[in-house]
Amino acid sequence: MALIQEIDYGTPASKAEKRVTLTIDGQKVSVPEGTSIMRAAMELNNEIPKLCATDSVEAYGSCRLCLVEIEGRNGTPASCTTPVADGIVVKTQTPRLKQLRKGVMELYISDHPLDCLTCSANGDCELQDMAGVVGLREVRYGYEGDNHIVSKKDESNPYFTYDPAKCIVCSRCVRACEEVQGTFALTISGRGFESRVSPGMDEPFLTSECVSCGACVQACPTATLMEKSVTEIGTPEHSVVTTCAYCGVGCTFKAEMRGDELVRMVPWKDGKANHGHSCVKGRFAYGYATHKERILKPMIRSNISDPWREVSWEEAIEYSASEMKRIQAKYGRSSIGGITSSRCTNEETYLVQKLVRAGFGTNNVDTCARVCHSPTGYGLKTAFGTSAGTQDFDSVEQSDVILVIGCNPTDGHPVFGSRMKKRLRQGAKLIVIDPRRIDLVKSPHIRADYHLPLKPGTNVAMVTALAHVIVTEGLIDEKFVQEQGDLETFYAWAEFVAQDRNSPEATELVTGVPANLVRDAARLYATGGNAAIYYGLGVTEHSQGSTTVLGIANLAMATGNIGREGVGVNPLRGQNNVQGSCDMGSFPHEFPGYRHVSDDATREMFEQLWGVPLDSEPGLRIPNMLDAAMDGTFKGLYVQGEDIAQSDPDAKHVIGGLKAMECVIVQDLFLNETANYAHVFLPGCSFLEKDGTFTNAERRIQLVRKVMAPKNGYADWEVTLLLAKAMGYEMTYEHPSQIMDEIAGSTPSFAGVSFDRLAELGSIQWPCNEKAPEGTPTMHIGGFVRGKGNFVITEYVGTDEKVGPRFPLLLTTGRILSQYNVGAQTRRTENSRWHEEDRLEIHPVDAEDRGVREGDWVTLRSRAGETSLRALITDRVAPGVVYTTFHHPTTQANVITTDFSDWATNCPEYKVTAVQVAPSNGPSAWQQEYEEHSQLSRRITAQAAE
C-alpha cells in the first residue's frame, strides 16, 4: 500500500452551468464559467506552481508564483485569481515566467531556515517542492535571513506545533480558519519583514480562540504548523480511507500509517459529509485506541465485588453462554436480553439484534439510540412515513432561513456547524430556540436574527405558537398543502393551532419568550425563502419529545419547506451510528427497516432467513429490563459498546438493576462504568481495527475500513458470532460485506447497498433501490413516503418535573466541543486539556443568591439524588436555569436526572430536572461511595496482571 494522493486544483470549483473553452499551452479545455485559469490548467494535468493557493479556500493571489501570460493582455496575472474567458490563449511556461518565478522563490528561500534534512515536513513540503519545480539552484541574496529564525516555537497545543521561523506568510492558515472553520482565530500580525501568523493577540495556541480543528495545519504548505505525531513517529508511508467514529456527521478521513502505527488522521477531500474538513475529535483524538487502560484480554468473575480474572477467549465465551443458558432454564426465555451500540457498525449492530431474537429467542433488545433520538423515529415516521431526516448536509448551502432548536452544532456537530456558519456569513437568516445562549446566537461574523430563550420543557408550546402565527396570518403554503398534505388532518390541526390559547401572547406565560419575538420569528420562517429546521437532543430528550418532532414536521409541511434542497426537517444525530443502529432493528418492537415484530409477513421472511421461529410480541426496553431485574424476572444482559451506568437516567436505579442481575456481559474497549457491575468482560476493538459501515445523520452509509489488526484478537462482529455459536445458534459469515448483503436482501431501503457499490460511489444515502440506484439525498420530492403528509395535533402537556420551593431551578444538560458523550474515548486523549471536569453553569443572580463564587464546589440536588461539582458563573444561561455537561463519570450527572420519559418512546427527559444548588465542601457521599466501588471493581488479579 502507498499514501493515497489527492489532487489540489488550487482554487474551489465553480458551480456555474455555462461552460467556457480556452487554450492552455496549446491544449483546449472546457470548464464552468468562473473557474480560475489555475484550476482549468489542472484539468489538463498542468500544475502551475503555487504556494498561497489551495482548493479548500478562495484565491488570494499573494505568492506571485502562479503567474501566466495571456495573449493580447499586458502583464503576468496570477492564474489563481484570474477567471477563464472564452477563447483566450494562456501560456504557463515561458522564459519570462521562469525568471519571475525564480526571483520570487529566491526571496522566500533567503528568509527561510534551510534545515530540510531534519525538518518534519521533509518530503511533504510545498516550499521544497516549488523550489524544485521552478528550477531554483542558487540564491543571490544569501541565506542569512533572520527575520523569523529568532522567533520562539509555540508547542502549547497538545497536537501541533507552530514554528514562526518557517512561516512564509501565505495566509492559507488564516483563510482556512475564516472560510472553512469560521472561527477567525488567526491573523497576520506585523508588517513587512515582521509579518507572521498570530493566534489572537499573540497568544499561545492553547489559550487562544483556536478550536484545534486542524484546518490550519492541513492548509500550511511548510512545517510552520505541523502535527506533533509526524515529528515523533515520522512521515507516513501508506494510508487507508475510513469513517470517523465520533458524532453523527460522519467525516471521511485518510488514516495515514507507518507500519501498523497511526501517524495522523487527515480529512478526505472527497468525503461527502465533510468535504475535507474536521474537528478536534476526529482529527486528533484517536489516541484512545492505543491507550494503556484499554483491556485486550477477556475477563470473568463470579461476583461484582471480586477482582477480575483474565481468561482465554474460549473460556470467556463458554462461561458467558453457559450462564445465559442457565438463567433461561431457571427464569424463562425472556429473562435475558441485549443492548446494541450506536458506536458500532451496522453489521455488528445487526448481528447483536439477530442474536437476541434468533439465538436468545426473545425481542428483549434495545439501544442507546432510544435514549437520544427515538422520538425522531416515531415523529417523522408518523408525519412523513420514514424515520429519518429529509436532506443531505449540502442542502444547507441553499437555505435562506435556518431554524436551530434544541441543538448546538458548533459543539456537538462542529464540522456541519462550520458549514452552517459559512452559509450564515453568506446572508442566510438564523432563528435559535434554546434556553442557553449558544455560540450560534453570537460569534465572529455570526448573529442570530432571533434568539428565543425558552424555559426548558416548553418546546411544544413554542412550536405550536409558531404554527399559530403561520395559520392565523395566512402564511400557509396552500398549494403544497392541497397537493401533498392529508387535508382532513390539516384542517383539524389548523383549527387547533389557531385557538387563542396557542397564541404567542398566551404561551409567553409558559415559555418565557416575549410574544413579539415569536411572531417575528414565525414570519421569517414562513416567508424568508427556503427554510430548514435543524434539531437535536434538546428536542427529543423530553417527556414530549415525540410531540415536538411532530410539531416541527407540521411547521415544515404547512409552509411547504419539504421535498427540495435548502429546506426540510434535519435531526442532528449524536453518535456516529445512531441512525444505523435504529435502521438495523435495535428496538424491541421493530425488525430491521422499522417493521413491527407483529407483522406476519415480515416475521415469516426473517424466520425463513434466520432458520428459527421468532416472537411476535415486543420485548423489553432498557428501563423495563432494569425494572424486571429489580423484580427478579430479568437476570442476564449482553451489552456491546454501551455504558448505561453513566449515560442512562436515574443512575441509582440503573445500578440497582445491574446489581440484581446474575450475568452481565460487557463488550467494550475499557472497563467502563457499566463494567463495574459486570461478570464478564469481552474486549472490543476500535473503529481502526474493523471493516463495516456507519450511517450518519443524513442517512449516508459509508465504509469503515480496517487500518490495523484487532489488538484484542477479534473484531466485534466476530465476538458476537462466537457467543452465538456457544449459545447453540451458529451464524456463518467470513467478512462484514456478507452481513451487509444479508441486510440488503432483507431490508427494502438498503436493497441496492453493497460494499462494492459503496467503494464505487464513495457513499450512499438510503433509500437505495431500483428507483434510486445511487441513493436519495433529498427525501419526499413531490410526495411523502406514506402518501399524504400527516398533520398531528400537538397539545402541550407540562412535564411532571415541576420547580417549587425545594427545587426552584431547572437543570438541562449538553455537550462540549472537546469531549464526546460519556467521555470514554476523549477523556483518554489530550482533549481533556480543554475540559478537565464538568462544571455547573449558573447565572450570576442565582449564584449571588446562594453565596456561590466562581470555582466553588456546589451540591446539585434533585428529587432523584444529589451530586457535587464546581460552579461556572455565566450569563449564557438565564436566571432560573443551570446547565452541565456529562462527560466525566465522577460528575455523576445522571444521579440527578429522573425517570420521566417521552410518552411514545420512553426516551428519557434529560433536559428538564428541577434542582436546588447550594455551596458544598466537595464530592457527595454518593460520589465517594461510587468511586470506592469503581476502584475495587477495576482490580485485576495479580497473576493476570503479570
Short mmCIF file of C-alpha atoms in Angstrom, two decimals, residues 8 114 164 259 267 334 341 346 369 375 379 438 485 487 496 663 673 676 719 724 741 750 772 774 791 800 827 902 913:
data_model
loop_
_atom_site.label_atom_id
_atom_site.label_comp_id
_atom_site.label_asym_id
_atom_site.label_seq_id
_atom_site.Cartn_x
_atom_site.Cartn_y
_atom_site.Cartn_z
CA ASP A 8 -5.17 20.02 -5.24
CA LEU A 114 17.37 25.53 5.44
CA PRO A 164 7.11 31.11 13.02
CA GLY A 259 3.63 0.18 9.53
CA PRO A 267 -9.76 14.71 6.42
CA SER A 334 -37.44 -13.73 28.46
CA SER A 341 -24.41 0.21 20.29
CA ASN A 346 -24.29 -1.50 11.07
CA ALA A 369 -30.40 5.45 20.24
CA PRO A 375 -38.77 10.45 19.20
CA GLY A 379 -42.42 11.51 14.94
CA ILE A 438 -25.11 29.04 22.38
CA GLY A 485 -50.99 17.13 2.67
CA LEU A 487 -56.42 17.65 4.17
CA PHE A 496 -56.32 23.53 16.88
CA CYS A 663 -24.79 -12.33 34.46
CA GLU A 673 -18.92 2.33 34.41
CA ASN A 676 -18.20 -2.08 37.38
CA VAL A 719 -17.07 -11.92 19.07
CA ALA A 724 -24.00 -17.08 19.17
CA ASP A 741 -25.52 -8.45 1.71
CA PHE A 750 -30.92 -0.94 1.73
CA ALA A 772 -32.85 5.27 -6.63
CA GLU A 774 -27.35 5.71 -6.25
CA PHE A 791 -50.59 16.68 10.39
CA ASP A 800 -44.39 16.31 35.74
CA ARG A 827 -11.07 11.54 28.27
CA ASP A 902 -41.24 10.55 26.40
CA THR A 913 -34.82 18.37 36.02
#
